[in-house]
Coordinates of C-alpha atoms in Angstrom, one line a residue:
L288 CA -9.8 -30.6 48.7
E289 CA -13.6 -30.2 48.6
Y290 CA -14.0 -33.9 48.2
A291 CA -11.6 -34.7 51.1
L292 CA -13.5 -32.2 53.3
W293 CA -16.8 -33.9 52.4
L294 CA -15.4 -37.3 53.2
S295 CA -14.1 -36.1 56.5
I296 CA -17.3 -34.6 57.7
N297 CA -19.2 -37.8 56.9
D298 CA -16.6 -39.9 58.7
L299 CA -16.9 -37.7 61.7
A300 CA -20.7 -37.1 61.5
P301 CA -21.6 -39.3 64.5
T302 CA -19.1 -37.6 66.7
W303 CA -20.1 -34.2 65.6
I304 CA -23.8 -34.9 66.0
Q305 CA -23.2 -36.2 69.5
A306 CA -21.3 -33.0 70.3
I307 CA -24.3 -30.9 69.1
Q308 CA -26.8 -33.0 71.2
S309 CA -24.6 -32.7 74.3
G310 CA -24.1 -29.0 73.9
T311 CA -20.3 -29.4 73.6
W312 CA -20.4 -27.9 70.0
K313 CA -22.6 -24.8 69.7
P314 CA -23.7 -23.3 66.4
A315 CA -23.6 -19.7 67.6
G316 CA -20.8 -18.0 65.6
H317 CA -20.3 -21.1 63.5
E318 CA -23.3 -20.8 61.2
K319 CA -21.3 -21.4 58.0
Q320 CA -19.7 -24.6 59.4
L321 CA -23.2 -25.8 60.5
E322 CA -24.6 -25.2 57.1
Y323 CA -21.8 -27.0 55.3
G324 CA -21.9 -29.9 57.7
L325 CA -25.7 -30.4 57.4
K326 CA -25.5 -30.2 53.6
A327 CA -22.7 -32.8 53.5
I328 CA -24.1 -35.5 55.9
E329 CA -27.0 -37.9 55.2
P330 CA -30.4 -36.1 55.1
D331 CA -31.8 -38.3 57.9
L332 CA -29.0 -37.2 60.2
A333 CA -29.3 -33.6 59.2
S334 CA -33.0 -33.6 60.0
K335 CA -32.3 -34.9 63.5
V336 CA -29.8 -32.2 64.1
L337 CA -32.3 -29.5 63.0
A338 CA -35.0 -30.9 65.2
R339 CA -32.6 -31.0 68.1
L340 CA -31.4 -27.4 67.7
L341 CA -34.8 -25.8 67.2
G342 CA -36.9 -27.9 69.5
D343 CA -40.6 -26.8 69.4
R344 CA -39.7 -23.1 68.8
P345 CA -40.9 -21.5 65.6
L346 CA -38.3 -20.1 63.2
P347 CA -37.5 -16.4 63.7
R348 CA -40.3 -14.3 62.3
D349 CA -37.9 -12.1 60.4
G350 CA -36.0 -15.1 59.0
S351 CA -32.8 -14.2 60.7
G352 CA -30.1 -16.7 61.2
P353 CA -29.2 -19.7 58.9
W354 CA -32.4 -21.7 59.6
I355 CA -34.5 -21.2 56.5
D356 CA -31.5 -21.9 54.2
L357 CA -30.7 -25.0 56.3
F358 CA -34.3 -26.3 56.0
G359 CA -34.0 -25.9 52.2
S360 CA -30.7 -27.7 52.0
A361 CA -30.9 -30.3 54.6
A362 CA -34.4 -30.8 56.2
G363 CA -36.5 -33.8 55.7
P364 CA -40.3 -34.0 55.0
E365 CA -41.3 -33.4 58.7
E366 CA -39.2 -30.3 59.1
L367 CA -40.2 -29.0 55.7
R368 CA -43.8 -29.4 56.8
R369 CA -43.0 -27.2 59.8
L370 CA -41.6 -24.5 57.5
F371 CA -44.6 -24.8 55.2
D372 CA -47.1 -24.5 58.0
Q373 CA -45.4 -21.4 59.4
V374 CA -45.7 -19.7 56.0
L375 CA -49.4 -20.7 55.8
A376 CA -50.0 -19.4 59.3
G377 CA -48.5 -16.0 58.6
G378 CA -45.7 -16.7 61.0
F379 CA -43.1 -14.9 58.8
D380 CA -42.6 -11.3 57.7
L381 CA -43.0 -10.8 54.0
P382 CA -39.3 -11.1 53.0
A383 CA -38.9 -14.2 55.2
S384 CA -42.0 -15.8 53.6
R385 CA -40.5 -15.3 50.2
H386 CA -37.3 -16.8 51.5
A387 CA -39.1 -19.8 53.0
L388 CA -41.0 -20.5 49.8
H389 CA -37.8 -20.4 47.9
A390 CA -36.2 -22.8 50.3
L391 CA -39.2 -25.2 49.9
A392 CA -38.7 -25.0 46.1
E393 CA -35.0 -25.7 46.4
A394 CA -35.5 -28.7 48.6
D395 CA -37.8 -30.2 45.9
R396 CA -35.6 -29.1 43.0
L397 CA -32.2 -30.3 44.3
R398 CA -33.2 -33.1 46.7
N399 CA -36.7 -34.2 45.5
V400 CA -37.9 -33.7 49.1
K401 CA -41.3 -32.0 49.9
P402 CA -43.3 -31.5 53.1
T403 CA -45.2 -34.4 54.4
G404 CA -49.0 -34.5 54.5
N405 CA -51.6 -32.6 52.5
L406 CA -50.1 -29.9 50.3
D407 CA -53.4 -28.5 49.0
P408 CA -53.4 -25.6 51.5
L409 CA -50.8 -24.1 49.2
E410 CA -53.8 -22.7 47.3
Q411 CA -54.5 -20.1 49.9
L412 CA -51.2 -18.4 48.9
F413 CA -52.5 -17.9 45.3
D414 CA -54.7 -15.0 46.6
Q415 CA -52.0 -13.3 48.7
P416 CA -51.7 -9.5 48.0
D417 CA -48.0 -9.7 47.3
A418 CA -47.2 -10.7 43.7
S419 CA -44.0 -12.5 44.6
I420 CA -45.7 -14.8 47.1
R421 CA -48.4 -15.6 44.5
A422 CA -45.7 -16.4 41.9
A423 CA -43.7 -18.6 44.3
A424 CA -46.9 -20.5 45.2
C425 CA -47.6 -21.1 41.6
R426 CA -44.1 -22.5 41.0
L427 CA -44.4 -24.8 44.0
A428 CA -47.7 -26.1 42.6
G429 CA -45.8 -27.3 39.6
G430 CA -42.8 -28.6 41.4
W431 CA -45.0 -30.6 43.8
K432 CA -47.1 -31.8 40.8
L433 CA -50.4 -30.6 42.4
T434 CA -52.4 -31.3 39.2
R435 CA -55.7 -30.4 40.7
F436 CA -54.6 -26.7 40.4
A437 CA -54.2 -27.1 36.6
P438 CA -57.5 -25.5 35.7
R439 CA -56.8 -22.5 37.8
L440 CA -53.3 -22.1 36.4
L441 CA -54.6 -22.4 32.8
A442 CA -57.1 -19.6 33.6
L443 CA -54.2 -17.4 34.9
A444 CA -52.1 -18.2 31.9
G445 CA -54.7 -16.7 29.6
Q446 CA -54.8 -13.3 31.4
T447 CA -53.2 -10.6 29.2
N448 CA -52.5 -8.3 32.2
L449 CA -50.7 -10.9 34.3
P450 CA -47.3 -9.6 35.6
E451 CA -44.4 -11.2 33.7
P452 CA -42.9 -13.0 36.8
M453 CA -46.3 -14.5 37.5
R454 CA -46.8 -15.5 33.9
Q455 CA -43.4 -17.3 33.9
A456 CA -44.3 -19.1 37.1
V457 CA -47.6 -20.2 35.8
F458 CA -46.2 -21.6 32.5
F459 CA -43.4 -23.3 34.5
S460 CA -45.9 -25.1 36.6
L461 CA -48.0 -26.2 33.7
R462 CA -44.9 -27.5 32.0
E463 CA -44.0 -29.4 35.2
M464 CA -47.5 -30.9 35.5
G465 CA -48.1 -32.0 32.0
G466 CA -51.0 -34.4 31.3
T467 CA -54.0 -34.3 28.9
E468 CA -55.8 -31.4 30.6
V469 CA -52.7 -29.2 30.4
V470 CA -51.9 -30.2 26.8
Q471 CA -55.5 -29.3 25.7
G472 CA -55.4 -26.0 27.6
L473 CA -52.0 -25.0 26.2
R474 CA -53.1 -25.8 22.6
A475 CA -56.0 -23.4 23.1
L476 CA -53.6 -20.7 24.3
C477 CA -51.6 -21.0 21.1
R478 CA -54.6 -19.9 18.9
N479 CA -54.1 -16.7 16.8
D480 CA -56.7 -14.8 18.8
R481 CA -54.5 -14.9 21.9
A482 CA -52.0 -12.2 22.8
P483 CA -48.6 -12.8 21.3
V484 CA -46.8 -13.0 24.7
I485 CA -49.3 -15.7 25.8
R486 CA -48.9 -17.6 22.5
R487 CA -45.1 -17.7 22.7
Q488 CA -45.0 -19.1 26.2
A489 CA -47.8 -21.5 25.6
A490 CA -46.0 -22.8 22.5
V491 CA -42.9 -23.5 24.5
A492 CA -44.7 -25.2 27.3
L493 CA -46.8 -27.3 24.8
A494 CA -43.6 -28.4 23.0
A495 CA -42.1 -29.5 26.3
V496 CA -45.0 -31.6 27.3
D497 CA -46.2 -32.9 23.9
R498 CA -43.2 -32.4 21.6
D499 CA -44.1 -34.5 18.6
H500 CA -47.8 -33.4 18.3
S501 CA -47.2 -29.7 19.0
M502 CA -45.4 -28.8 15.8
P503 CA -48.3 -27.1 14.0
Q504 CA -48.9 -24.7 16.9
V505 CA -45.1 -24.2 17.4
L506 CA -44.4 -23.4 13.7
S507 CA -47.4 -21.0 13.6
V508 CA -46.1 -19.1 16.6
I509 CA -42.5 -19.0 15.2
S510 CA -43.7 -17.7 11.8
T511 CA -45.7 -14.9 13.3
T512 CA -43.0 -13.7 15.8
T513 CA -41.2 -11.1 13.8
A514 CA -39.7 -8.8 16.5
D515 CA -36.0 -9.7 16.8
T516 CA -35.9 -9.8 20.7
D517 CA -39.1 -11.9 20.9
A518 CA -37.9 -14.3 18.2
L519 CA -34.6 -14.9 19.8
A520 CA -36.2 -15.5 23.2
L521 CA -38.7 -17.9 21.7
W522 CA -36.0 -19.9 19.9
R523 CA -33.8 -20.0 22.9
A524 CA -36.7 -21.4 25.0
L525 CA -37.6 -24.0 22.3
L526 CA -34.1 -25.2 21.7
G527 CA -33.8 -25.9 25.4
I528 CA -36.2 -28.8 24.9
R529 CA -34.6 -32.2 24.3
D530 CA -34.7 -33.4 20.6
I531 CA -36.8 -30.4 19.6
D532 CA -34.4 -29.8 16.7
K533 CA -35.2 -33.2 15.2
A534 CA -38.9 -32.5 15.5
L535 CA -38.5 -29.1 13.9
V536 CA -36.5 -30.5 11.0
R537 CA -39.2 -33.1 10.3
A538 CA -42.0 -30.5 10.5
L539 CA -40.4 -27.5 8.7
P540 CA -42.1 -26.9 5.2
A541 CA -39.9 -27.3 2.2
S542 CA -40.1 -23.6 1.6
G543 CA -38.7 -22.9 5.0
L544 CA -39.7 -20.2 7.5
P545 CA -40.1 -16.5 6.9
E546 CA -36.7 -14.9 6.8
P547 CA -36.9 -13.0 10.2
A548 CA -37.9 -16.2 12.0
A549 CA -35.2 -18.3 10.2
K550 CA -32.5 -15.8 11.0
A551 CA -33.3 -15.8 14.7
G552 CA -33.4 -19.6 14.7
L553 CA -30.1 -19.8 12.9
R554 CA -28.4 -17.5 15.3
V555 CA -29.7 -19.4 18.4
A556 CA -28.9 -22.8 16.8
R557 CA -25.3 -21.7 16.4
E558 CA -24.9 -20.2 19.8
T559 CA -25.9 -23.4 21.7
G560 CA -22.5 -25.0 21.1
R561 CA -24.3 -28.1 19.8
N562 CA -23.8 -29.7 16.3
D563 CA -27.3 -29.1 15.1
T564 CA -26.2 -29.3 11.4
D565 CA -29.6 -30.6 10.1
L566 CA -31.5 -27.8 11.8
I567 CA -29.1 -25.1 10.5
L568 CA -29.4 -26.4 7.0
A569 CA -33.2 -26.6 7.2
L570 CA -33.4 -23.0 8.6
G571 CA -31.1 -21.8 5.8
R572 CA -33.9 -22.6 3.3
G573 CA -35.9 -19.7 4.7
G574 CA -33.9 -17.1 2.8
N575 CA -30.5 -16.2 1.6
L576 CA -28.9 -17.2 4.8
S577 CA -25.4 -18.3 5.6
Q578 CA -25.4 -21.9 6.6
E579 CA -21.7 -22.5 7.5
D580 CA -18.6 -20.6 8.5
Q581 CA -17.0 -18.8 5.6
G582 CA -13.2 -18.9 5.9
L583 CA -10.9 -16.4 4.1
T584 CA -8.0 -17.3 1.9
P585 CA -4.6 -15.8 3.0
A586 CA -4.8 -13.2 0.3
E587 CA -8.4 -12.2 1.4
M588 CA -7.3 -12.0 5.0
Q589 CA -4.3 -9.8 4.1
A590 CA -6.5 -7.4 2.2
L591 CA -9.1 -7.3 4.9
V592 CA -6.4 -6.5 7.6
A593 CA -5.1 -3.7 5.4
R594 CA -8.6 -2.2 5.1
V595 CA -9.2 -2.4 8.8
Q596 CA -6.0 -0.5 9.5
R597 CA -6.6 2.0 6.7
Q598 CA -10.3 2.6 6.8
G599 CA -11.6 1.3 10.2
D600 CA -13.0 3.8 12.7
P601 CA -12.7 2.6 16.3
A602 CA -15.4 5.0 17.7
R603 CA -17.9 3.7 15.2
G604 CA -16.8 0.2 16.0
E605 CA -17.4 0.7 19.7
A606 CA -20.9 1.8 18.9
I607 CA -21.4 -1.4 16.9
F608 CA -19.9 -3.5 19.7
R609 CA -22.5 -2.0 22.2
R610 CA -25.5 -2.6 19.9
K611 CA -28.0 -5.0 21.6
D612 CA -28.7 -6.8 18.4
V613 CA -25.0 -7.7 18.0
G614 CA -24.8 -8.8 21.6
C615 CA -21.1 -8.4 22.2
T616 CA -21.5 -6.9 25.7
T617 CA -23.7 -9.8 26.8
C618 CA -20.8 -12.2 26.5
H619 CA -17.6 -10.1 26.8
A620 CA -16.3 -7.7 29.4
I621 CA -14.0 -4.8 28.9
G622 CA -12.3 -3.4 32.0
G623 CA -14.2 -6.0 34.1
V624 CA -17.6 -4.7 32.9
G625 CA -19.8 -6.9 30.7
G626 CA -20.6 -10.5 30.3
K627 CA -18.5 -13.5 31.4
V628 CA -19.6 -16.0 28.8
G629 CA -16.5 -15.3 26.7
P630 CA -13.0 -14.0 27.4
D631 CA -12.4 -10.5 28.8
L632 CA -11.3 -8.2 25.9
T633 CA -9.6 -5.5 27.9
S634 CA -6.2 -6.1 26.3
I635 CA -7.1 -8.1 23.3
G636 CA -6.0 -5.5 20.8
A637 CA -2.6 -5.1 22.4
S638 CA -2.0 -8.9 22.7
S639 CA -3.4 -10.2 19.4
P640 CA -2.8 -9.5 15.7
V641 CA -5.7 -8.2 13.6
D642 CA -6.0 -11.4 11.5
Y643 CA -6.5 -13.4 14.7
L644 CA -9.3 -11.0 15.8
I645 CA -11.0 -11.3 12.5
E646 CA -10.8 -15.1 12.4
S647 CA -12.1 -15.3 16.0
V648 CA -15.2 -13.3 15.1
L649 CA -15.9 -14.9 11.7
Q650 CA -15.1 -18.5 12.8
P651 CA -15.5 -18.7 16.6
N652 CA -15.3 -22.5 16.7
K653 CA -11.9 -22.6 15.0
K654 CA -9.9 -21.6 18.1
I655 CA -11.7 -21.8 21.4
K656 CA -9.8 -20.3 24.4
E657 CA -9.3 -22.7 27.3
G658 CA -12.1 -22.5 29.8
Y659 CA -14.7 -21.3 27.3
Q660 CA -15.8 -24.5 25.6
A661 CA -19.5 -25.1 26.1
V662 CA -20.7 -27.9 28.5
L663 CA -23.7 -29.7 27.0
V664 CA -26.2 -31.2 29.5
T665 CA -29.4 -33.2 28.8
T666 CA -31.7 -33.7 31.8
R667 CA -34.0 -36.6 32.7
D668 CA -37.0 -34.3 32.5
G669 CA -36.4 -33.5 28.9
N670 CA -34.4 -30.3 28.8
D671 CA -31.1 -29.4 27.0
Y672 CA -28.7 -26.9 28.5
S673 CA -25.4 -25.4 27.2
G674 CA -23.1 -23.0 28.9
I675 CA -19.7 -22.3 30.3
L676 CA -18.9 -24.2 33.6
V677 CA -19.0 -21.8 36.5
R678 CA -18.8 -24.3 39.4
E679 CA -20.2 -27.6 40.6
D680 CA -20.6 -29.6 43.8
E681 CA -22.2 -32.9 44.8
R682 CA -25.7 -31.5 44.3
E683 CA -25.7 -29.1 41.4
L684 CA -24.0 -27.9 38.3
I685 CA -23.9 -24.2 37.5
L686 CA -23.5 -23.1 33.9
R687 CA -23.4 -19.6 32.4
N688 CA -25.5 -19.6 29.3
A689 CA -25.3 -17.4 26.2
L690 CA -27.4 -14.7 27.8
N691 CA -24.8 -14.4 30.7
Q692 CA -27.3 -16.0 33.1
E693 CA -26.2 -18.6 35.7
I694 CA -28.3 -21.8 35.3
S695 CA -28.5 -24.3 38.2
I696 CA -29.0 -27.9 37.2
P697 CA -29.6 -30.5 39.9
K698 CA -27.1 -33.4 39.4
K699 CA -29.8 -35.9 40.2
N700 CA -31.6 -34.8 37.1
I701 CA -28.6 -35.0 34.7
E702 CA -28.9 -37.8 32.1
S703 CA -25.9 -36.9 30.0
R704 CA -23.0 -34.4 29.9
S705 CA -20.5 -33.7 27.2
M706 CA -18.3 -30.9 25.8
G707 CA -19.5 -28.8 22.8
G708 CA -18.1 -25.9 20.8
S709 CA -18.1 -22.2 21.3
L710 CA -21.2 -20.4 22.6
M711 CA -20.4 -17.5 20.2
P712 CA -22.5 -18.1 17.1
S713 CA -20.9 -18.0 13.7
G714 CA -22.6 -15.6 11.3
L715 CA -23.0 -13.1 14.1
T716 CA -21.7 -10.3 11.8
D717 CA -24.1 -11.2 9.0
I718 CA -26.4 -8.3 10.1
L719 CA -23.5 -5.9 9.6
S720 CA -22.4 -4.2 6.4
P721 CA -18.8 -4.7 5.2
S722 CA -17.8 -1.2 6.4
Q723 CA -19.4 -1.9 9.8
R724 CA -17.4 -5.1 10.2
I725 CA -14.2 -3.2 9.4
D726 CA -15.1 -0.6 12.1
L727 CA -15.8 -3.4 14.6
F728 CA -12.4 -5.1 13.8
R729 CA -10.6 -1.8 14.2
F730 CA -12.2 -1.2 17.6
L731 CA -11.1 -4.6 18.8
S732 CA -7.6 -4.0 17.5
E733 CA -7.3 -0.8 19.6
L734 CA -8.3 -2.4 23.0
G735 CA -5.5 -2.3 25.5
K736 CA -3.3 0.0 23.6
P737 CA -2.3 3.3 25.2
G738 CA -5.0 5.9 24.6
P739 CA -8.8 6.2 24.8
Y740 CA -9.3 2.4 24.5
D741 CA -7.1 1.3 27.4
A742 CA -9.5 0.1 30.2
S743 CA -6.9 -1.6 32.3
K744 CA -7.0 0.8 35.3
G745 CA -9.8 0.6 37.9
N746 CA -9.8 4.3 38.8
V747 CA -12.6 5.1 36.4
A748 CA -16.3 4.3 37.0
R749 CA -17.4 1.8 34.2
L750 CA -20.6 0.4 35.7
W751 CA -23.5 2.6 36.7
R752 CA -26.8 1.6 38.1
V753 CA -29.6 4.0 37.3
H754 CA -33.2 4.4 38.5
T755 CA -35.8 6.5 36.9
M756 CA -37.9 8.4 39.5
T757 CA -41.6 8.9 38.4
A758 CA -44.3 11.2 39.8
G759 CA -45.6 8.3 41.8
D760 CA -42.2 7.7 43.4
E761 CA -42.0 11.4 44.3
Q762 CA -45.2 11.2 46.3
N763 CA -43.5 8.6 48.5
G764 CA -40.3 10.7 48.9
S765 CA -36.9 9.9 47.5
A766 CA -34.8 9.3 50.6
W767 CA -35.4 5.5 50.3
M768 CA -33.5 5.3 47.1
L769 CA -30.3 6.4 48.8
H770 CA -30.1 3.3 50.9
V771 CA -31.5 0.5 48.8
N772 CA -29.7 -2.5 47.5
L773 CA -28.4 -1.5 44.1
N774 CA -28.8 -5.1 42.9
Q775 CA -32.6 -4.7 43.1
A776 CA -34.4 -4.9 39.7
S777 CA -35.4 -1.2 39.8
W778 CA -31.7 -0.2 39.4
H779 CA -30.7 -1.0 35.9
P780 CA -27.0 -1.6 35.0
V781 CA -25.5 0.7 32.3
Y782 CA -22.0 0.3 30.9
T783 CA -19.8 3.3 30.0
L784 CA -17.7 3.7 26.9
V785 CA -14.2 2.3 27.2
D786 CA -12.9 5.8 28.1
G787 CA -15.3 6.0 31.0
R788 CA -17.9 8.3 29.5
L789 CA -21.6 7.5 29.8
P790 CA -23.3 9.3 26.9
M791 CA -26.6 11.1 27.3
A792 CA -28.3 8.7 24.9
E793 CA -27.8 5.9 27.4
L794 CA -29.3 7.9 30.2
Q795 CA -32.2 9.1 27.9
E796 CA -33.0 5.5 27.1
Q797 CA -33.5 4.8 30.8
I798 CA -35.8 7.8 31.1
N799 CA -37.8 6.7 28.0
S800 CA -38.3 3.3 29.6
A801 CA -40.4 4.8 32.4
V802 CA -43.9 4.1 31.1
F803 CA -45.9 4.8 34.2
G804 CA -46.2 8.0 36.3
G805 CA -44.0 10.3 34.1
P806 CA -40.3 10.6 34.6
I807 CA -39.2 13.3 37.0
A808 CA -35.5 12.5 37.6
L809 CA -32.8 10.0 37.1
Y810 CA -30.7 8.6 39.9
A811 CA -27.2 7.2 38.9
A812 CA -25.3 5.2 41.5
N813 CA -21.8 3.8 41.6
R814 CA -19.8 1.8 44.1
F815 CA -16.2 2.2 44.9
Q816 CA -13.5 0.9 47.3
V817 CA -11.2 3.1 49.4
P818 CA -8.0 1.3 50.4
V819 CA -7.2 3.5 53.5
A820 CA -9.1 6.0 55.5
G821 CA -8.6 9.6 54.7
N822 CA -9.4 12.4 52.2
L823 CA -10.8 11.4 48.9
V824 CA -11.1 13.3 45.6
L825 CA -13.7 12.3 43.0
R826 CA -13.5 13.9 39.6
L827 CA -16.9 14.5 37.9
T828 CA -16.8 15.4 34.3
G829 CA -19.7 16.6 32.1
A830 CA -22.3 16.4 34.9
G831 CA -22.5 20.0 36.1
Y832 CA -23.6 20.3 39.7
P833 CA -26.1 17.5 40.4
Q834 CA -27.3 16.6 43.9
A835 CA -25.1 13.9 45.3
W836 CA -24.9 11.6 48.3
I837 CA -22.2 9.3 49.5
D838 CA -23.4 6.5 51.7
G839 CA -26.7 8.5 52.1
N840 CA -24.9 11.7 53.3
P841 CA -25.2 14.8 51.0
V842 CA -22.0 16.1 49.5
A843 CA -21.2 19.3 47.5
T844 CA -20.6 18.6 43.8
G845 CA -18.6 20.2 41.0
P846 CA -15.7 19.2 38.8
E847 CA -14.2 17.7 42.0
I848 CA -15.9 16.2 45.1
H849 CA -13.8 16.3 48.2
T850 CA -14.7 14.2 51.2
A851 CA -13.2 12.1 54.0
L852 CA -14.1 8.4 54.1
A853 CA -13.2 5.3 56.0
A854 CA -11.5 2.4 54.3
G855 CA -13.9 0.0 52.6
P856 CA -16.7 0.1 50.1
H857 CA -18.9 3.2 49.5
T858 CA -21.7 4.2 47.3
I859 CA -22.2 7.5 45.5
V860 CA -25.7 8.5 44.1
L861 CA -26.2 11.4 41.7
R862 CA -29.6 13.0 40.8
F863 CA -30.3 14.5 37.4
E864 CA -33.5 16.2 36.4
A865 CA -35.2 14.2 33.6
K866 CA -35.1 17.2 31.2
Q867 CA -31.5 18.3 32.2
L868 CA -29.4 15.2 31.6
P869 CA -25.6 15.6 31.2
A870 CA -24.1 15.4 27.8
A871 CA -21.7 12.7 29.0
L872 CA -21.1 11.6 32.6
R873 CA -17.7 10.5 33.7
L874 CA -16.4 9.8 37.3
A875 CA -12.8 9.0 38.2
S876 CA -10.6 9.1 41.3
P877 CA -6.9 8.8 42.0
D878 CA -7.8 7.5 45.5
A879 CA -10.3 4.8 44.9
T880 CA -11.1 1.7 42.8
F881 CA -14.5 1.5 41.2
L882 CA -16.3 -1.9 41.6
T883 CA -17.5 -3.8 38.5
D884 CA -20.0 -6.3 40.0

């Protein structure tokens, strides 16, 4: 159907464009159709349409309407120059400027189209007060291959106090530029006297632009990265570089890597869905590490099933399932809450025997559920990607990687594409003791059965978004937090237990993460849908009597909250003092469905 629609709009393009030029067809109220049509037809035709519709008028200062997105998806070099110049001239509000820079980056990434003329004035955006504008400008410098900015970017890359989004943008650009000057600068940034966070990103960028000659620096950084989170992130970035596995196998010493580094590498090598057998064997030399899936005999499986049923504790198993180092919640959802890399586990215990669950965890590649086989992509610019297919169109392929992140790959940049194995790494439970594995299997076996591990109903809040208010925030007032977009980075998602309780430890962790200003209070927000207008009852358990707002309006709290609401989506926000957190927060309603996105 999608392809047929694309063919039709291209066949009818001359007639449609003539209707636009004559005024017979007007875009007002048809913005989505306009956007689709301009993306589908030839870029030269789309550019003429944009020029005709806008004339000499600047784009709206506030970025309203579809125009900025249309420039990114359909405009030619002349129109992109117009967008670029309006950003440089301060012709947009701050949010619209960010939007415009993103559109310019997307035009380059997806269509390889950039503004005509001299692009060096981009440098003036490097000094803008807004950090997001500076980061976007740095990314464009790399995408547009403005190599004269390499010295400035290398200087920025060496700053230890650089905000993380800015650091990522700088190293992205250096990687895009490449060249002798960049290679020499990156090699210097890998030295032992540099901050670890700089060394790690420099090593990845160096491996991308000078793979075969970068191994001494890369192995040095790998060997000294001992923190589990940092090591996993480093390996994931490195194994996204084409043929890096072969270079590592050639360069690894016979004695292997230190055990922490080897363990992290082994886990990431297994989770890519690729058949990196040589690398897995080489990494296994770094310690007493499992190198391949260990199957169980029928007798061993029968004995293990009996132990799970007799000795397993589902509550302890749930705690293991939620551990960050195990990573189950990154890939799997329960009750619609969690990752989408692997199958939803809401009813897995009720629908599957215990031996199937055990085998699926220990040997994930033995039986892969339909729709969850990894897609392997190698790009022309030297990157490897693996993930579950989310969607694709004529311009881009969207994969969901092992971190539950959506990755957009321009189709024009794809060199090869094939099917791989499971993204769930074998050996994932190697870090668990035998008794912990039994508890985990018991928890999985209880999911979906009647009782505390049944998450099939949507009348319980399972996804909270929390914000820690600091002393600095309090000086600016707190009313703004009641109307913000809960998808903003300052609101952190937190998952409840299967029974809907959010333990104090989860809330305390958010309080402890506030490193600046001193935590004053914790705001917890939840979204829910009301099917019909009328009176609503929300049942609040374990929370006492916190301040509460629904859609920004204060409401009285207690074991039950009574209010009248219109049909549709609503947001409730609760405030807890930092030193008076609830023992366990639970919110339910017989009248509403809680949202999980």
